[in-house]
GROMACS .gro file of C-alpha atoms in nm:
model
  405
    1UNK     CA    1  -3.441 -18.013   9.707
    2UNK     CA    2  -3.082 -18.122   9.766
    3UNK     CA    3  -2.949 -17.769   9.698
    4UNK     CA    4  -3.187 -17.619   9.951
    5UNK     CA    5  -3.102 -17.885  10.206
    6UNK     CA    6  -2.736 -17.813  10.171
    7UNK     CA    7  -2.798 -17.451  10.283
    8UNK     CA    8  -2.949 -17.561  10.614
    9UNK     CA    9  -2.750 -17.492  10.929
   10UNK     CA   10  -2.760 -17.649  11.273
   11UNK     CA   11  -2.900 -17.437  11.559
   12UNK     CA   12  -2.912 -17.514  11.930
   13UNK     CA   13  -3.200 -17.375  12.132
   14UNK     CA   14  -3.336 -17.341  12.484
   15UNK     CA   15  -3.697 -17.264  12.571
   16UNK     CA   16  -4.021 -17.379  12.731
   17UNK     CA   17  -4.274 -17.631  12.604
   18UNK     CA   18  -4.654 -17.603  12.621
   19UNK     CA   19  -4.653 -17.710  12.987
   20UNK     CA   20  -4.398 -17.446  13.082
   21UNK     CA   21  -4.116 -17.696  13.133
   22UNK     CA   22  -3.765 -17.592  13.035
   23UNK     CA   23  -3.631 -17.786  12.739
   24UNK     CA   24  -3.352 -17.762  12.485
   25UNK     CA   25  -3.240 -17.931  12.169
   26UNK     CA   26  -3.102 -17.895  11.818
   27UNK     CA   27  -3.283 -17.807  11.497
   28UNK     CA   28  -3.192 -17.745  11.132
   29UNK     CA   29  -3.291 -17.430  10.944
   30UNK     CA   30  -3.176 -17.181  10.682
   31UNK     CA   31  -3.182 -16.877  10.914
   32UNK     CA   32  -3.257 -16.770  11.272
   33UNK     CA   33  -3.605 -16.628  11.205
   34UNK     CA   34  -3.731 -16.942  11.033
   35UNK     CA   35  -3.590 -17.160  11.311
   36UNK     CA   36  -3.777 -16.959  11.576
   37UNK     CA   37  -4.097 -16.983  11.372
   38UNK     CA   38  -4.051 -17.359  11.337
   39UNK     CA   39  -4.004 -17.395  11.714
   40UNK     CA   40  -4.324 -17.197  11.783
   41UNK     CA   41  -4.514 -17.431  11.551
   42UNK     CA   42  -4.392 -17.717  11.771
   43UNK     CA   43  -4.536 -17.540  12.076
   44UNK     CA   44  -4.201 -17.426  12.208
   45UNK     CA   45  -4.136 -17.070  12.326
   46UNK     CA   46  -3.766 -17.014  12.243
   47UNK     CA   47  -3.554 -16.818  12.490
   48UNK     CA   48  -3.213 -16.869  12.330
   49UNK     CA   49  -3.144 -16.977  11.972
   50UNK     CA   50  -2.796 -16.969  11.822
   51UNK     CA   51  -2.591 -17.141  11.557
   52UNK     CA   52  -2.434 -17.462  11.677
   53UNK     CA   53  -2.065 -17.391  11.747
   54UNK     CA   54  -1.808 -17.591  11.559
   55UNK     CA   55  -1.628 -17.842  11.785
   56UNK     CA   56  -1.263 -17.782  11.876
   57UNK     CA   57  -0.996 -18.040  11.788
   58UNK     CA   58  -1.228 -18.263  11.588
   59UNK     CA   59  -1.519 -18.283  11.838
   60UNK     CA   60  -1.764 -18.557  11.753
   61UNK     CA   61  -1.663 -18.861  11.557
   62UNK     CA   62  -1.728 -18.856  11.186
   63UNK     CA   63  -2.056 -19.021  11.083
   64UNK     CA   64  -1.972 -19.311  10.852
   65UNK     CA   65  -2.197 -19.503  10.611
   66UNK     CA   66  -2.169 -19.795  10.854
   67UNK     CA   67  -2.322 -19.573  11.126
   68UNK     CA   68  -2.614 -19.494  10.895
   69UNK     CA   69  -2.662 -19.866  10.824
   70UNK     CA   70  -2.661 -19.941  11.198
   71UNK     CA   71  -2.913 -19.662  11.264
   72UNK     CA   72  -3.140 -19.795  10.988
   73UNK     CA   73  -3.122 -20.150  11.124
   74UNK     CA   74  -3.207 -20.031  11.478
   75UNK     CA   75  -3.503 -19.826  11.353
   76UNK     CA   76  -3.630 -20.124  11.152
   77UNK     CA   77  -3.602 -20.348  11.460
   78UNK     CA   78  -3.787 -20.098  11.683
   79UNK     CA   79  -4.070 -20.049  11.436
   80UNK     CA   80  -4.106 -20.423  11.371
   81UNK     CA   81  -4.152 -20.462  11.747
   82UNK     CA   82  -4.444 -20.219  11.729
   83UNK     CA   83  -4.267 -19.919  11.887
   84UNK     CA   84  -4.405 -19.584  11.758
   85UNK     CA   85  -4.176 -19.389  11.526
   86UNK     CA   86  -4.088 -19.097  11.759
   87UNK     CA   87  -4.032 -19.331  12.053
   88UNK     CA   88  -3.809 -19.545  11.831
   89UNK     CA   89  -3.591 -19.241  11.772
   90UNK     CA   90  -3.563 -19.185  12.148
   91UNK     CA   91  -3.463 -19.546  12.216
   92UNK     CA   92  -3.208 -19.553  11.935
   93UNK     CA   93  -3.060 -19.217  12.043
   94UNK     CA   94  -3.009 -19.337  12.402
   95UNK     CA   95  -2.799 -19.630  12.280
   96UNK     CA   96  -2.566 -19.429  12.053
   97UNK     CA   97  -2.208 -19.350  12.156
   98UNK     CA   98  -2.110 -19.134  11.856
   99UNK     CA   99  -2.215 -18.782  11.959
  100UNK     CA  100  -2.231 -18.668  11.597
  101UNK     CA  101  -2.472 -18.947  11.508
  102UNK     CA  102  -2.671 -18.882  11.825
  103UNK     CA  103  -2.714 -18.515  11.727
  104UNK     CA  104  -2.817 -18.616  11.376
  105UNK     CA  105  -3.082 -18.862  11.499
  106UNK     CA  106  -3.210 -18.607  11.753
  107UNK     CA  107  -3.249 -18.348  11.478
  108UNK     CA  108  -3.446 -18.594  11.262
  109UNK     CA  109  -3.657 -18.691  11.563
  110UNK     CA  110  -3.747 -18.328  11.636
  111UNK     CA  111  -3.845 -18.268  11.273
  112UNK     CA  112  -4.066 -18.579  11.270
  113UNK     CA  113  -4.223 -18.484  11.604
  114UNK     CA  114  -4.306 -18.142  11.455
  115UNK     CA  115  -4.507 -18.305  11.178
  116UNK     CA  116  -4.249 -18.350  10.903
  117UNK     CA  117  -4.253 -18.685  10.726
  118UNK     CA  118  -3.965 -18.925  10.795
  119UNK     CA  119  -3.842 -18.892  10.436
  120UNK     CA  120  -3.875 -18.513  10.453
  121UNK     CA  121  -3.667 -18.501  10.771
  122UNK     CA  122  -3.401 -18.721  10.610
  123UNK     CA  123  -3.383 -18.495  10.303
  124UNK     CA  124  -3.263 -18.214  10.528
  125UNK     CA  125  -2.940 -18.408  10.574
  126UNK     CA  126  -2.825 -18.491  10.218
  127UNK     CA  127  -2.468 -18.544  10.337
  128UNK     CA  128  -2.573 -18.864  10.516
  129UNK     CA  129  -2.892 -18.971  10.333
  130UNK     CA  130  -2.880 -18.977   9.954
  131UNK     CA  131  -3.177 -18.955   9.717
  132UNK     CA  132  -3.205 -19.335   9.692
  133UNK     CA  133  -3.236 -19.374  10.070
  134UNK     CA  134  -3.492 -19.092  10.098
  135UNK     CA  135  -3.698 -19.215   9.803
  136UNK     CA  136  -3.719 -19.567   9.945
  137UNK     CA  137  -3.827 -19.440  10.288
  138UNK     CA  138  -4.081 -19.214  10.117
  139UNK     CA  139  -4.222 -19.514   9.927
  140UNK     CA  140  -4.247 -19.712  10.252
  141UNK     CA  141  -4.432 -19.430  10.429
  142UNK     CA  142  -4.681 -19.385  10.147
  143UNK     CA  143  -4.744 -19.760  10.124
  144UNK     CA  144  -4.787 -19.795  10.503
  145UNK     CA  145  -4.502 -20.044  10.521
  146UNK     CA  146  -4.223 -19.834  10.669
  147UNK     CA  147  -4.086 -20.111  10.893
  148UNK     CA  148  -4.049 -20.354  10.599
  149UNK     CA  149  -3.889 -20.082  10.388
  150UNK     CA  150  -3.641 -19.987  10.662
  151UNK     CA  151  -3.550 -20.355  10.699
  152UNK     CA  152  -3.489 -20.379  10.325
  153UNK     CA  153  -3.285 -20.056  10.319
  154UNK     CA  154  -3.080 -20.173  10.620
  155UNK     CA  155  -3.000 -20.503  10.445
  156UNK     CA  156  -2.901 -20.313  10.130
  157UNK     CA  157  -2.672 -20.076  10.324
  158UNK     CA  158  -2.510 -20.355  10.527
  159UNK     CA  159  -2.428 -20.564  10.220
  160UNK     CA  160  -2.312 -20.260  10.024
  161UNK     CA  161  -2.076 -20.152  10.302
  162UNK     CA  162  -1.943 -20.507  10.337
  163UNK     CA  163  -1.869 -20.509   9.964
  164UNK     CA  164  -1.700 -20.167   9.984
  165UNK     CA  165  -1.473 -20.293  10.262
  166UNK     CA  166  -1.372 -20.590  10.050
  167UNK     CA  167  -1.292 -20.371   9.751
  168UNK     CA  168  -1.101 -20.124   9.970
  169UNK     CA  169  -0.901 -20.413  10.112
  170UNK     CA  170  -0.814 -20.526   9.760
  171UNK     CA  171  -0.703 -20.173   9.668
  172UNK     CA  172  -0.513 -20.106   9.991
  173UNK     CA  173  -0.297 -20.419   9.991
  174UNK     CA  174  -0.098 -20.348   9.670
  175UNK     CA  175  -0.056 -19.983   9.772
  176UNK     CA  176   0.073 -20.093  10.113
  177UNK     CA  177   0.332 -20.318   9.945
  178UNK     CA  178   0.459 -20.031   9.730
  179UNK     CA  179   0.471 -19.790  10.026
  180UNK     CA  180   0.660 -20.036  10.248
  181UNK     CA  181   0.907 -20.108   9.967
  182UNK     CA  182   0.969 -19.735   9.907
  183UNK     CA  183   1.012 -19.658  10.278
  184UNK     CA  184   1.255 -19.946  10.337
  185UNK     CA  185   1.459 -19.857  10.028
  186UNK     CA  186   1.470 -19.488  10.125
  187UNK     CA  187   1.592 -19.570  10.478
  188UNK     CA  188   1.867 -19.793  10.341
  189UNK     CA  189   1.976 -19.533  10.085
  190UNK     CA  190   1.981 -19.243  10.334
  191UNK     CA  191   2.111 -19.418  10.648
  192UNK     CA  192   2.296 -19.740  10.555
  193UNK     CA  193   2.463 -19.675  10.220
  194UNK     CA  194   2.657 -19.365  10.344
  195UNK     CA  195   2.827 -19.586  10.606
  196UNK     CA  196   2.957 -19.814  10.331
  197UNK     CA  197   3.054 -19.512  10.117
  198UNK     CA  198   3.290 -19.383  10.389
  199UNK     CA  199   3.444 -19.732  10.408
  200UNK     CA  200   3.497 -19.750  10.028
  201UNK     CA  201   3.678 -19.415  10.021
  202UNK     CA  202   3.984 -19.582  10.178
  203UNK     CA  203   4.002 -19.859   9.917
  204UNK     CA  204   4.171 -19.643   9.655
  205UNK     CA  205   4.025 -19.861   9.377
  206UNK     CA  206   3.748 -19.813   9.122
  207UNK     CA  207   3.412 -19.934   9.249
  208UNK     CA  208   3.189 -20.172   9.051
  209UNK     CA  209   2.932 -19.999   8.828
  210UNK     CA  210   2.637 -20.130   9.028
  211UNK     CA  211   2.788 -20.013   9.358
  212UNK     CA  212   2.869 -19.670   9.215
  213UNK     CA  213   2.513 -19.640   9.084
  214UNK     CA  214   2.369 -19.713   9.431
  215UNK     CA  215   2.606 -19.458   9.590
  216UNK     CA  216   2.502 -19.193   9.336
  217UNK     CA  217   2.134 -19.258   9.409
  218UNK     CA  218   2.207 -19.241   9.783
  219UNK     CA  219   2.386 -18.905   9.749
  220UNK     CA  220   2.098 -18.770   9.542
  221UNK     CA  221   1.843 -18.889   9.800
  222UNK     CA  222   2.037 -18.730  10.086
  223UNK     CA  223   2.049 -18.397   9.902
  224UNK     CA  224   1.694 -18.392   9.762
  225UNK     CA  225   1.480 -18.612   9.989
  226UNK     CA  226   1.252 -18.322  10.080
  227UNK     CA  227   1.189 -18.253   9.710
  228UNK     CA  228   1.092 -18.619   9.666
  229UNK     CA  229   0.846 -18.596   9.956
  230UNK     CA  230   0.698 -18.271   9.825
  231UNK     CA  231   0.670 -18.425   9.478
  232UNK     CA  232   0.484 -18.730   9.607
  233UNK     CA  233   0.249 -18.513   9.820
  234UNK     CA  234   0.186 -18.274   9.528
  235UNK     CA  235   0.114 -18.562   9.290
  236UNK     CA  236  -0.140 -18.715   9.530
  237UNK     CA  237  -0.303 -18.375   9.590
  238UNK     CA  238  -0.324 -18.288   9.219
  239UNK     CA  239  -0.463 -18.632   9.138
  240UNK     CA  240  -0.737 -18.600   9.402
  241UNK     CA  241  -0.827 -18.247   9.294
  242UNK     CA  242  -0.837 -18.344   8.926
  243UNK     CA  243  -1.056 -18.645   9.002
  244UNK     CA  244  -1.293 -18.427   9.207
  245UNK     CA  245  -1.310 -18.126   8.976
  246UNK     CA  246  -1.284 -18.285   8.631
  247UNK     CA  247  -1.556 -18.531   8.534
  248UNK     CA  248  -1.365 -18.623   8.219
  249UNK     CA  249  -1.050 -18.709   8.416
  250UNK     CA  250  -1.252 -18.902   8.675
  251UNK     CA  251  -1.423 -19.106   8.401
  252UNK     CA  252  -1.085 -19.180   8.239
  253UNK     CA  253  -0.949 -19.305   8.574
  254UNK     CA  254  -1.253 -19.532   8.619
  255UNK     CA  255  -1.205 -19.682   8.274
  256UNK     CA  256  -0.832 -19.737   8.334
  257UNK     CA  257  -0.894 -19.898   8.674
  258UNK     CA  258  -1.112 -20.166   8.514
  259UNK     CA  259  -0.819 -20.262   8.289
  260UNK     CA  260  -0.577 -20.326   8.576
  261UNK     CA  261  -0.487 -20.692   8.637
  262UNK     CA  262  -0.671 -20.860   8.927
  263UNK     CA  263  -0.780 -20.533   9.090
  264UNK     CA  264  -0.966 -20.427   8.775
  265UNK     CA  265  -1.160 -20.754   8.773
  266UNK     CA  266  -1.253 -20.707   9.139
  267UNK     CA  267  -1.382 -20.355   9.064
  268UNK     CA  268  -1.574 -20.488   8.763
  269UNK     CA  269  -1.746 -20.765   8.959
  270UNK     CA  270  -1.824 -20.530   9.249
  271UNK     CA  271  -1.995 -20.287   9.009
  272UNK     CA  272  -2.216 -20.571   8.881
  273UNK     CA  273  -2.295 -20.670   9.241
  274UNK     CA  274  -2.395 -20.312   9.325
  275UNK     CA  275  -2.611 -20.297   9.013
  276UNK     CA  276  -2.799 -20.612   9.117
  277UNK     CA  277  -2.831 -20.508   9.483
  278UNK     CA  278  -2.959 -20.153   9.421
  279UNK     CA  279  -3.193 -20.246   9.135
  280UNK     CA  280  -3.333 -20.541   9.332
  281UNK     CA  281  -3.399 -20.322   9.638
  282UNK     CA  282  -3.561 -20.035   9.446
  283UNK     CA  283  -3.769 -20.256   9.213
  284UNK     CA  284  -3.894 -20.472   9.502
  285UNK     CA  285  -3.993 -20.150   9.682
  286UNK     CA  286  -4.239 -20.063   9.407
  287UNK     CA  287  -4.023 -19.809   9.225
  288UNK     CA  288  -4.083 -19.822   8.845
  289UNK     CA  289  -3.798 -19.986   8.654
  290UNK     CA  290  -3.703 -19.671   8.461
  291UNK     CA  291  -3.684 -19.463   8.781
  292UNK     CA  292  -3.496 -19.744   8.957
  293UNK     CA  293  -3.233 -19.749   8.680
  294UNK     CA  294  -3.183 -19.377   8.732
  295UNK     CA  295  -3.091 -19.446   9.096
  296UNK     CA  296  -2.871 -19.742   9.003
  297UNK     CA  297  -2.658 -19.546   8.754
  298UNK     CA  298  -2.493 -19.337   9.022
  299UNK     CA  299  -2.466 -19.617   9.277
  300UNK     CA  300  -2.235 -19.853   9.085
  301UNK     CA  301  -1.934 -19.631   9.156
  302UNK     CA  302  -1.783 -19.657   8.807
  303UNK     CA  303  -1.823 -19.433   8.502
  304UNK     CA  304  -1.827 -19.725   8.255
  305UNK     CA  305  -2.128 -19.884   8.425
  306UNK     CA  306  -2.291 -19.546   8.488
  307UNK     CA  307  -2.289 -19.467   8.114
  308UNK     CA  308  -2.402 -19.820   8.026
  309UNK     CA  309  -2.695 -19.804   8.270
  310UNK     CA  310  -2.799 -19.461   8.139
  311UNK     CA  311  -2.812 -19.613   7.790
  312UNK     CA  312  -3.009 -19.912   7.926
  313UNK     CA  313  -3.257 -19.669   8.084
  314UNK     CA  314  -3.316 -19.503   7.746
  315UNK     CA  315  -3.364 -19.843   7.580
  316UNK     CA  316  -3.606 -19.965   7.849
  317UNK     CA  317  -3.802 -19.638   7.820
  318UNK     CA  318  -3.838 -19.714   7.450
  319UNK     CA  319  -3.980 -20.061   7.517
  320UNK     CA  320  -3.665 -20.278   7.501
  321UNK     CA  321  -3.634 -20.560   7.752
  322UNK     CA  322  -3.386 -20.505   8.034
  323UNK     CA  323  -3.187 -20.822   7.959
  324UNK     CA  324  -3.165 -20.737   7.587
  325UNK     CA  325  -3.029 -20.390   7.661
  326UNK     CA  326  -2.784 -20.531   7.917
  327UNK     CA  327  -2.654 -20.780   7.661
  328UNK     CA  328  -2.618 -20.506   7.398
  329UNK     CA  329  -2.418 -20.283   7.636
  330UNK     CA  330  -2.135 -20.539   7.640
  331UNK     CA  331  -2.024 -20.464   7.998
  332UNK     CA  332  -2.236 -20.712   8.195
  333UNK     CA  333  -2.126 -21.076   8.243
  334UNK     CA  334  -2.328 -21.345   8.067
  335UNK     CA  335  -2.451 -21.489   8.399
  336UNK     CA  336  -2.594 -21.153   8.509
  337UNK     CA  337  -2.775 -21.115   8.176
  338UNK     CA  338  -2.915 -21.471   8.186
  339UNK     CA  339  -3.045 -21.439   8.544
  340UNK     CA  340  -3.208 -21.107   8.450
  341UNK     CA  341  -3.372 -21.273   8.149
  342UNK     CA  342  -3.510 -21.552   8.371
  343UNK     CA  343  -3.642 -21.291   8.614
  344UNK     CA  344  -3.819 -21.096   8.340
  345UNK     CA  345  -3.977 -21.409   8.192
  346UNK     CA  346  -4.090 -21.549   8.529
  347UNK     CA  347  -4.204 -21.217   8.678
  348UNK     CA  348  -3.951 -21.247   8.962
  349UNK     CA  349  -3.705 -20.984   8.846
  350UNK     CA  350  -3.629 -20.855   9.196
  351UNK     CA  351  -3.544 -21.206   9.321
  352UNK     CA  352  -3.319 -21.281   9.024
  353UNK     CA  353  -3.140 -20.948   9.060
  354UNK     CA  354  -3.081 -21.030   9.426
  355UNK     CA  355  -2.927 -21.360   9.317
  356UNK     CA  356  -2.703 -21.163   9.078
  357UNK     CA  357  -2.590 -20.944   9.368
  358UNK     CA  358  -2.533 -21.242   9.602
  359UNK     CA  359  -2.332 -21.432   9.340
  360UNK     CA  360  -2.099 -21.148   9.242
  361UNK     CA  361  -2.054 -21.037   9.604
  362UNK     CA  362  -1.933 -21.392   9.676
  363UNK     CA  363  -1.705 -21.376   9.370
  364UNK     CA  364  -1.553 -21.049   9.494
  365UNK     CA  365  -1.511 -21.204   9.840
  366UNK     CA  366  -1.318 -21.500   9.697
  367UNK     CA  367  -1.106 -21.282   9.469
  368UNK     CA  368  -1.003 -21.053   9.757
  369UNK     CA  369  -0.906 -21.355   9.969
  370UNK     CA  370  -0.702 -21.495   9.680
  371UNK     CA  371  -0.537 -21.156   9.626
  372UNK     CA  372  -0.445 -21.141   9.994
  373UNK     CA  373  -0.288 -21.487   9.979
  374UNK     CA  374  -0.101 -21.391   9.660
  375UNK     CA  375   0.029 -21.061   9.796
  376UNK     CA  376   0.194 -21.210  10.105
  377UNK     CA  377   0.473 -21.392   9.913
  378UNK     CA  378   0.486 -21.101   9.669
  379UNK     CA  379   0.567 -20.861   9.955
  380UNK     CA  380   0.856 -21.086  10.058
  381UNK     CA  381   0.977 -21.110   9.699
  382UNK     CA  382   0.969 -20.735   9.635
  383UNK     CA  383   1.138 -20.648   9.964
  384UNK     CA  384   1.389 -20.928   9.909
  385UNK     CA  385   1.486 -20.794   9.565
  386UNK     CA  386   1.520 -20.435   9.687
  387UNK     CA  387   1.701 -20.504  10.013
  388UNK     CA  388   1.904 -20.791   9.866
  389UNK     CA  389   2.004 -20.578   9.567
  390UNK     CA  390   2.129 -20.298   9.790
  391UNK     CA  391   2.323 -20.539  10.013
  392UNK     CA  392   2.485 -20.712   9.715
  393UNK     CA  393   2.575 -20.374   9.566
  394UNK     CA  394   2.744 -20.268   9.889
  395UNK     CA  395   2.936 -20.593   9.936
  396UNK     CA  396   3.057 -20.628   9.576
  397UNK     CA  397   3.378 -20.425   9.636
  398UNK     CA  398   3.452 -20.636   9.945
  399UNK     CA  399   3.403 -20.956   9.746
  400UNK     CA  400   3.636 -20.826   9.472
  401UNK     CA  401   3.904 -20.743   9.729
  402UNK     CA  402   3.880 -21.096   9.868
  403UNK     CA  403   3.931 -21.241   9.519
  404UNK     CA  404   4.236 -21.022   9.460
  405UNK     CA  405   4.390 -21.131   9.789
   0.00000   0.00000   0.00000
């Protein structure tokens, strides 16, 4: 289904409805003939149908996961208020500012108005709605509780995105420190040190080893700075490509990231939080535990937990209790295992898994705040060592001259 959906293209059309009124819109389809046939089924006589042109200079804003969460929350609110599904789409579309998201919602609305199920319309846009999202909406439609399901999905998306932002903040801060330190050092080496070098040439004495080392590095940077930039850009590009194309390399990076100090622990706790959040949402929605685990495996965002959950799924399929398999995997914290065990024994597994998610999301929140507080003095220390070291190196010959005098 996902492969077929990926072949769909966006078409814009103009035509007349059953009453003869001129109308236009956007629709998804694999080719022109099928799109025209789909429009006729909707009672529209198409006059012009063409592929949607690609926007110049970026066009519409990119649709982010936060946009999808906002759309889901608005749809849940409309339906809880008793607004019919198609009319809910119209109301939500009118309030959107992102043209890309507006076009997406309009396309889904047209498909639903033509008789396609909500989940079926969502599956035509796999780039923005994954299998988990579509399966949950499908379950809600079949159970006649779409508004409750949308509310649950919206809550899941909002909390997941909030957690992602926290983890991204934790990852970005150390990188920002390194980048700032490199930029400041490079500027000093390329612009400031040469000024001192021209001054030292008139001394006629041998420079201290540390000063000479800094001057040599400065001369090398002035001659080869473009090679350094190209090397950094090439390294980043190769790393991204290798992570995208090689599953083995990507898995190795995930395992290494969990071993990093502080940041690794944040990633570890966030994976546990995602496990609890996704499994709680799917299990509470009536999805069988084995099928729910299949969805959870890809949602944790880490290869170590993905492999562990796949093994747990096999164990649960064979009759093993969830908590026993989690304990045997060796990757889940004791608290997560104990809360799961209580949930299984009391019959409130979804509630206990939600508590697991809430607890570890709060842990990640606290750890990121602590990391932020720790990094602020660390930034000053790193910059102080680099800048101070360069200044001392440049002033050493002057100090030595003063002692001689």
